[in-house]
Each structure stands twice: as C-alpha cells, then as structure tokens.
Amino acid sequence: MAASTAAISLILLVFATLAAAETAQPMAATGGRTTIEDAPTNKMVQSLGRFAVAEHNRRLSHGGGSGSNGDPITVRLAFTGVAAAQRQVVSGVAYYLKVIARERGAGAGGDRPIDAVVVVKAWLKHKSKELVSFMPSPK
C-alpha cells in the first residue's frame, strides 16, 4: 500500500509540475500568429524585410516596371527597416512584416509603411523564401 501511495503522489507531482509550466509560458495556438517582440532589432526579421523589398524591386525589373505582376506599388524602394513582425506556422513559417521603405531616386517621398508576407520553408536544401504579398499599409 505504501508503494501505491508513493506512485500516486509521484503522478500528482508530475501533473502539477506540467500544469505550472503550462501557465507560466502559454503557447500560441497551432496555426495562430505570435508577435515577434524584438522585430526592430532582430537580425533575421530585418533580413526578411530586406529580402521583401529586394524581391519587390526584382519583380518590377522583370515586369517592365508597370506593376504588371499584380503588385500595387509601382516604384522601386530602398529598405529602411522592419517596425513590427508576427510569425505563423503554416506549410513553413509565414512572417507578417511591417516594412518601412523609401522611394528611390530624385524627388523621392518619405518613409512608406508596407505590409509584406514572406514564407520560409527551412527544411528545403537552400531555405526557400517566397514573397507572398507586398501591399501599402493602411497604418
């Protein structure tokens, strides 16, 4: 009987420890977005923002600069930084970025906020990155 009481106590202790760990660090729901708190200083996030602007500019070059690729932004941009970011595990990891960019060339305007979505598939041989969306931000 003493052995069964000890076993029950041990099982209760394990469950209590797991419950405490669960409440200490809540996990995001599967498929839910999580905020990347250090986005302005996170090197990987800044690299993804730089990639998004470079890919936008590359698409303009290959599309004749007319926005024929469906991109609503028809000017070449210079990357300034990423102000905010979220990540979501999907078929890969989707990064929702608030990119700050500036028009290139003479008469360029000020900083423009852009909402970009980049999907990274890290399991592929060369870490596939794809720019899914690049739209002017309403904010």
PDB file of C-alpha atoms in Angstrom:
ATOM      1  CA  MET A   1       0.000   0.000   0.000  1.00  0.00           C
ATOM      2  CA  ALA A   2       2.872   2.364   0.730  1.00  0.00           C
ATOM      3  CA  ALA A   3       4.233   1.760  -2.772  1.00  0.00           C
ATOM      4  CA  SER A   4       0.908   2.630  -4.419  1.00  0.00           C
ATOM      5  CA  THR A   5       0.576   5.797  -2.309  1.00  0.00           C
ATOM      6  CA  ALA A   6       4.082   6.868  -3.358  1.00  0.00           C
ATOM      7  CA  ALA A   7       3.278   6.168  -7.021  1.00  0.00           C
ATOM      8  CA  ILE A   8       0.068   8.205  -6.844  1.00  0.00           C
ATOM      9  CA  SER A   9       1.935  11.052  -5.136  1.00  0.00           C
ATOM     10  CA  LEU A  10       4.586  10.966  -7.849  1.00  0.00           C
ATOM     11  CA  ILE A  11       1.988  11.058 -10.623  1.00  0.00           C
ATOM     12  CA  LEU A  12       0.210  14.002  -8.963  1.00  0.00           C
ATOM     13  CA  LEU A  13       3.529  15.817  -8.618  1.00  0.00           C
ATOM     14  CA  VAL A  14       4.272  15.327 -12.337  1.00  0.00           C
ATOM     15  CA  PHE A  15       0.829  16.636 -13.338  1.00  0.00           C
ATOM     16  CA  ALA A  16       1.162  19.638 -11.009  1.00  0.00           C
ATOM     17  CA  THR A  17       4.576  20.459 -12.489  1.00  0.00           C
ATOM     18  CA  LEU A  18       3.238  20.216 -16.045  1.00  0.00           C
ATOM     19  CA  ALA A  19       0.253  22.408 -15.184  1.00  0.00           C
ATOM     20  CA  ALA A  20       2.525  25.039 -13.618  1.00  0.00           C
ATOM     21  CA  ALA A  21       4.809  25.053 -16.657  1.00  0.00           C
ATOM     22  CA  GLU A  22       1.797  25.408 -18.959  1.00  0.00           C
ATOM     23  CA  THR A  23       0.532  28.516 -17.163  1.00  0.00           C
ATOM     24  CA  ALA A  24       3.993  30.074 -16.827  1.00  0.00           C
ATOM     25  CA  GLN A  25       4.598  30.195 -20.595  1.00  0.00           C
ATOM     26  CA  PRO A  26       1.388  29.996 -22.599  1.00  0.00           C
ATOM     27  CA  MET A  27       1.926  28.705 -26.112  1.00  0.00           C
ATOM     28  CA  ALA A  28       0.230  30.112 -29.173  1.00  0.00           C
ATOM     29  CA  ALA A  29      -2.497  28.024 -30.695  1.00  0.00           C
ATOM     30  CA  THR A  30      -1.368  25.881 -33.576  1.00  0.00           C
ATOM     31  CA  GLY A  31      -1.556  27.979 -36.707  1.00  0.00           C
ATOM     32  CA  GLY A  32      -2.052  31.172 -34.703  1.00  0.00           C
ATOM     33  CA  ARG A  33       0.109  34.264 -35.118  1.00  0.00           C
ATOM     34  CA  THR A  34       2.640  35.220 -32.483  1.00  0.00           C
ATOM     35  CA  THR A  35       4.226  38.643 -32.171  1.00  0.00           C
ATOM     36  CA  ILE A  36       7.984  38.922 -32.540  1.00  0.00           C
ATOM     37  CA  GLU A  37       8.700  41.401 -29.747  1.00  0.00           C
ATOM     38  CA  ASP A  38      12.236  42.333 -30.814  1.00  0.00           C
ATOM     39  CA  ALA A  39      11.416  42.840 -34.511  1.00  0.00           C
ATOM     40  CA  PRO A  40      13.250  46.201 -34.893  1.00  0.00           C
ATOM     41  CA  THR A  41      16.496  44.642 -33.600  1.00  0.00           C
ATOM     42  CA  ASN A  42      16.053  41.018 -34.710  1.00  0.00           C
ATOM     43  CA  LYS A  43      18.634  40.312 -37.443  1.00  0.00           C
ATOM     44  CA  MET A  44      16.604  37.528 -39.075  1.00  0.00           C
ATOM     45  CA  VAL A  45      13.454  39.675 -39.230  1.00  0.00           C
ATOM     46  CA  GLN A  46      15.407  42.615 -40.674  1.00  0.00           C
ATOM     47  CA  SER A  47      16.939  40.241 -43.240  1.00  0.00           C
ATOM     48  CA  LEU A  48      13.452  39.069 -44.274  1.00  0.00           C
ATOM     49  CA  GLY A  49      12.319  42.689 -44.658  1.00  0.00           C
ATOM     50  CA  ARG A  50      15.359  43.455 -46.810  1.00  0.00           C
ATOM     51  CA  PHE A  51      14.539  40.357 -48.899  1.00  0.00           C
ATOM     52  CA  ALA A  52      10.913  41.523 -49.348  1.00  0.00           C
ATOM     53  CA  VAL A  53      11.998  44.932 -50.697  1.00  0.00           C
ATOM     54  CA  ALA A  54      14.681  43.400 -52.946  1.00  0.00           C
ATOM     55  CA  GLU A  55      12.195  40.859 -54.326  1.00  0.00           C
ATOM     56  CA  HIS A  56       9.648  43.636 -54.961  1.00  0.00           C
ATOM     57  CA  ASN A  57      12.295  45.607 -56.882  1.00  0.00           C
ATOM     58  CA  ARG A  58      13.348  42.473 -58.813  1.00  0.00           C
ATOM     59  CA  ARG A  59       9.738  41.815 -59.824  1.00  0.00           C
ATOM     60  CA  LEU A  60       9.392  45.389 -61.070  1.00  0.00           C
ATOM     61  CA  SER A  61      12.549  44.981 -63.165  1.00  0.00           C
ATOM     62  CA  HIS A  62      11.320  41.733 -64.719  1.00  0.00           C
ATOM     63  CA  GLY A  63       7.772  43.011 -65.202  1.00  0.00           C
ATOM     64  CA  GLY A  64       8.814  46.125 -67.116  1.00  0.00           C
ATOM     65  CA  GLY A  65       8.177  48.401 -64.129  1.00  0.00           C
ATOM     66  CA  SER A  66       4.483  48.717 -64.933  1.00  0.00           C
ATOM     67  CA  GLY A  67       3.151  46.802 -61.971  1.00  0.00           C
ATOM     68  CA  SER A  68       2.020  44.044 -64.337  1.00  0.00           C
ATOM     69  CA  ASN A  69       2.903  41.397 -61.763  1.00  0.00           C
ATOM     70  CA  GLY A  70      -0.100  42.419 -59.655  1.00  0.00           C
ATOM     71  CA  ASP A  71       1.990  44.498 -57.250  1.00  0.00           C
ATOM     72  CA  PRO A  72       0.097  47.681 -56.343  1.00  0.00           C
ATOM     73  CA  ILE A  73       3.381  49.512 -55.636  1.00  0.00           C
ATOM     74  CA  THR A  74       4.929  50.524 -58.940  1.00  0.00           C
ATOM     75  CA  VAL A  75       8.115  52.255 -57.742  1.00  0.00           C
ATOM     76  CA  ARG A  76      11.480  50.906 -56.692  1.00  0.00           C
ATOM     77  CA  LEU A  77      12.072  51.144 -52.972  1.00  0.00           C
ATOM     78  CA  ALA A  78      15.043  51.306 -50.592  1.00  0.00           C
ATOM     79  CA  PHE A  79      14.778  49.232 -47.407  1.00  0.00           C
ATOM     80  CA  THR A  80      14.769  51.250 -44.181  1.00  0.00           C
ATOM     81  CA  GLY A  81      13.776  48.655 -41.560  1.00  0.00           C
ATOM     82  CA  VAL A  82      11.074  46.421 -40.116  1.00  0.00           C
ATOM     83  CA  ALA A  83       8.998  48.112 -37.424  1.00  0.00           C
ATOM     84  CA  ALA A  84       6.876  45.119 -36.341  1.00  0.00           C
ATOM     85  CA  ALA A  85       6.517  41.429 -37.155  1.00  0.00           C
ATOM     86  CA  GLN A  86       4.456  38.347 -36.441  1.00  0.00           C
ATOM     87  CA  ARG A  87       5.064  34.711 -37.316  1.00  0.00           C
ATOM     88  CA  GLN A  88       2.680  31.868 -38.059  1.00  0.00           C
ATOM     89  CA  VAL A  89       3.478  28.215 -38.566  1.00  0.00           C
ATOM     90  CA  VAL A  90       1.837  27.069 -41.788  1.00  0.00           C
ATOM     91  CA  SER A  91       3.398  24.972 -44.542  1.00  0.00           C
ATOM     92  CA  GLY A  92       6.652  26.580 -43.467  1.00  0.00           C
ATOM     93  CA  VAL A  93       6.705  29.754 -41.389  1.00  0.00           C
ATOM     94  CA  ALA A  94       4.848  32.842 -42.577  1.00  0.00           C
ATOM     95  CA  TYR A  95       6.256  36.167 -41.421  1.00  0.00           C
ATOM     96  CA  TYR A  96       3.907  39.158 -41.429  1.00  0.00           C
ATOM     97  CA  LEU A  97       6.166  42.205 -41.598  1.00  0.00           C
ATOM     98  CA  LYS A  98       5.548  45.942 -41.264  1.00  0.00           C
ATOM     99  CA  VAL A  99       8.376  47.072 -43.566  1.00  0.00           C
ATOM    100  CA  ILE A 100       9.443  50.704 -43.738  1.00  0.00           C
ATOM    101  CA  ALA A 101      10.813  51.674 -47.164  1.00  0.00           C
ATOM    102  CA  ARG A 102      11.589  54.846 -49.083  1.00  0.00           C
ATOM    103  CA  GLU A 103      11.188  55.592 -52.789  1.00  0.00           C
ATOM    104  CA  ARG A 104      14.452  55.606 -54.706  1.00  0.00           C
ATOM    105  CA  GLY A 105      15.611  58.403 -56.964  1.00  0.00           C
ATOM    106  CA  ALA A 106      15.124  62.141 -57.279  1.00  0.00           C
ATOM    107  CA  GLY A 107      12.017  63.606 -55.733  1.00  0.00           C
ATOM    108  CA  ALA A 108      11.573  60.559 -53.532  1.00  0.00           C
ATOM    109  CA  GLY A 109       8.998  60.874 -50.776  1.00  0.00           C
ATOM    110  CA  GLY A 110       9.346  59.975 -47.122  1.00  0.00           C
ATOM    111  CA  ASP A 111       9.156  56.610 -45.466  1.00  0.00           C
ATOM    112  CA  ARG A 112       6.297  54.358 -46.580  1.00  0.00           C
ATOM    113  CA  PRO A 113       4.881  51.555 -44.414  1.00  0.00           C
ATOM    114  CA  ILE A 114       4.395  48.321 -46.339  1.00  0.00           C
ATOM    115  CA  ASP A 115       2.657  45.123 -45.207  1.00  0.00           C
ATOM    116  CA  ALA A 116       4.699  42.191 -46.504  1.00  0.00           C
ATOM    117  CA  VAL A 117       4.240  38.448 -46.072  1.00  0.00           C
ATOM    118  CA  VAL A 118       7.265  36.180 -46.536  1.00  0.00           C
ATOM    119  CA  VAL A 119       7.050  32.379 -46.240  1.00  0.00           C
ATOM    120  CA  VAL A 120      10.193  30.486 -45.262  1.00  0.00           C
ATOM    121  CA  LYS A 121      10.495  26.738 -45.807  1.00  0.00           C
ATOM    122  CA  ALA A 122      13.584  25.913 -43.749  1.00  0.00           C
ATOM    123  CA  TRP A 123      13.542  22.178 -44.469  1.00  0.00           C
ATOM    124  CA  LEU A 124      14.412  22.723 -48.135  1.00  0.00           C
ATOM    125  CA  LYS A 125      18.066  22.483 -49.131  1.00  0.00           C
ATOM    126  CA  HIS A 126      18.547  26.239 -49.657  1.00  0.00           C
ATOM    127  CA  LYS A 127      15.976  27.599 -47.144  1.00  0.00           C
ATOM    128  CA  SER A 128      13.339  28.645 -49.642  1.00  0.00           C
ATOM    129  CA  LYS A 129      11.939  32.175 -49.147  1.00  0.00           C
ATOM    130  CA  GLU A 130       8.916  33.455 -51.051  1.00  0.00           C
ATOM    131  CA  LEU A 131       7.398  36.930 -51.073  1.00  0.00           C
ATOM    132  CA  VAL A 132       3.657  36.241 -50.952  1.00  0.00           C
ATOM    133  CA  SER A 133       2.307  39.759 -50.509  1.00  0.00           C
ATOM    134  CA  PHE A 134       3.675  43.317 -50.673  1.00  0.00           C
ATOM    135  CA  MET A 135       0.962  45.937 -50.138  1.00  0.00           C
ATOM    136  CA  PRO A 136       0.836  49.547 -48.909  1.00  0.00           C
ATOM    137  CA  SER A 137      -0.063  49.538 -45.231  1.00  0.00           C
ATOM    138  CA  PRO A 138      -3.248  51.347 -44.210  1.00  0.00           C
ATOM    139  CA  LYS A 139      -1.489  52.436 -40.995  1.00  0.00           C
TER     140      LYS A 139
END
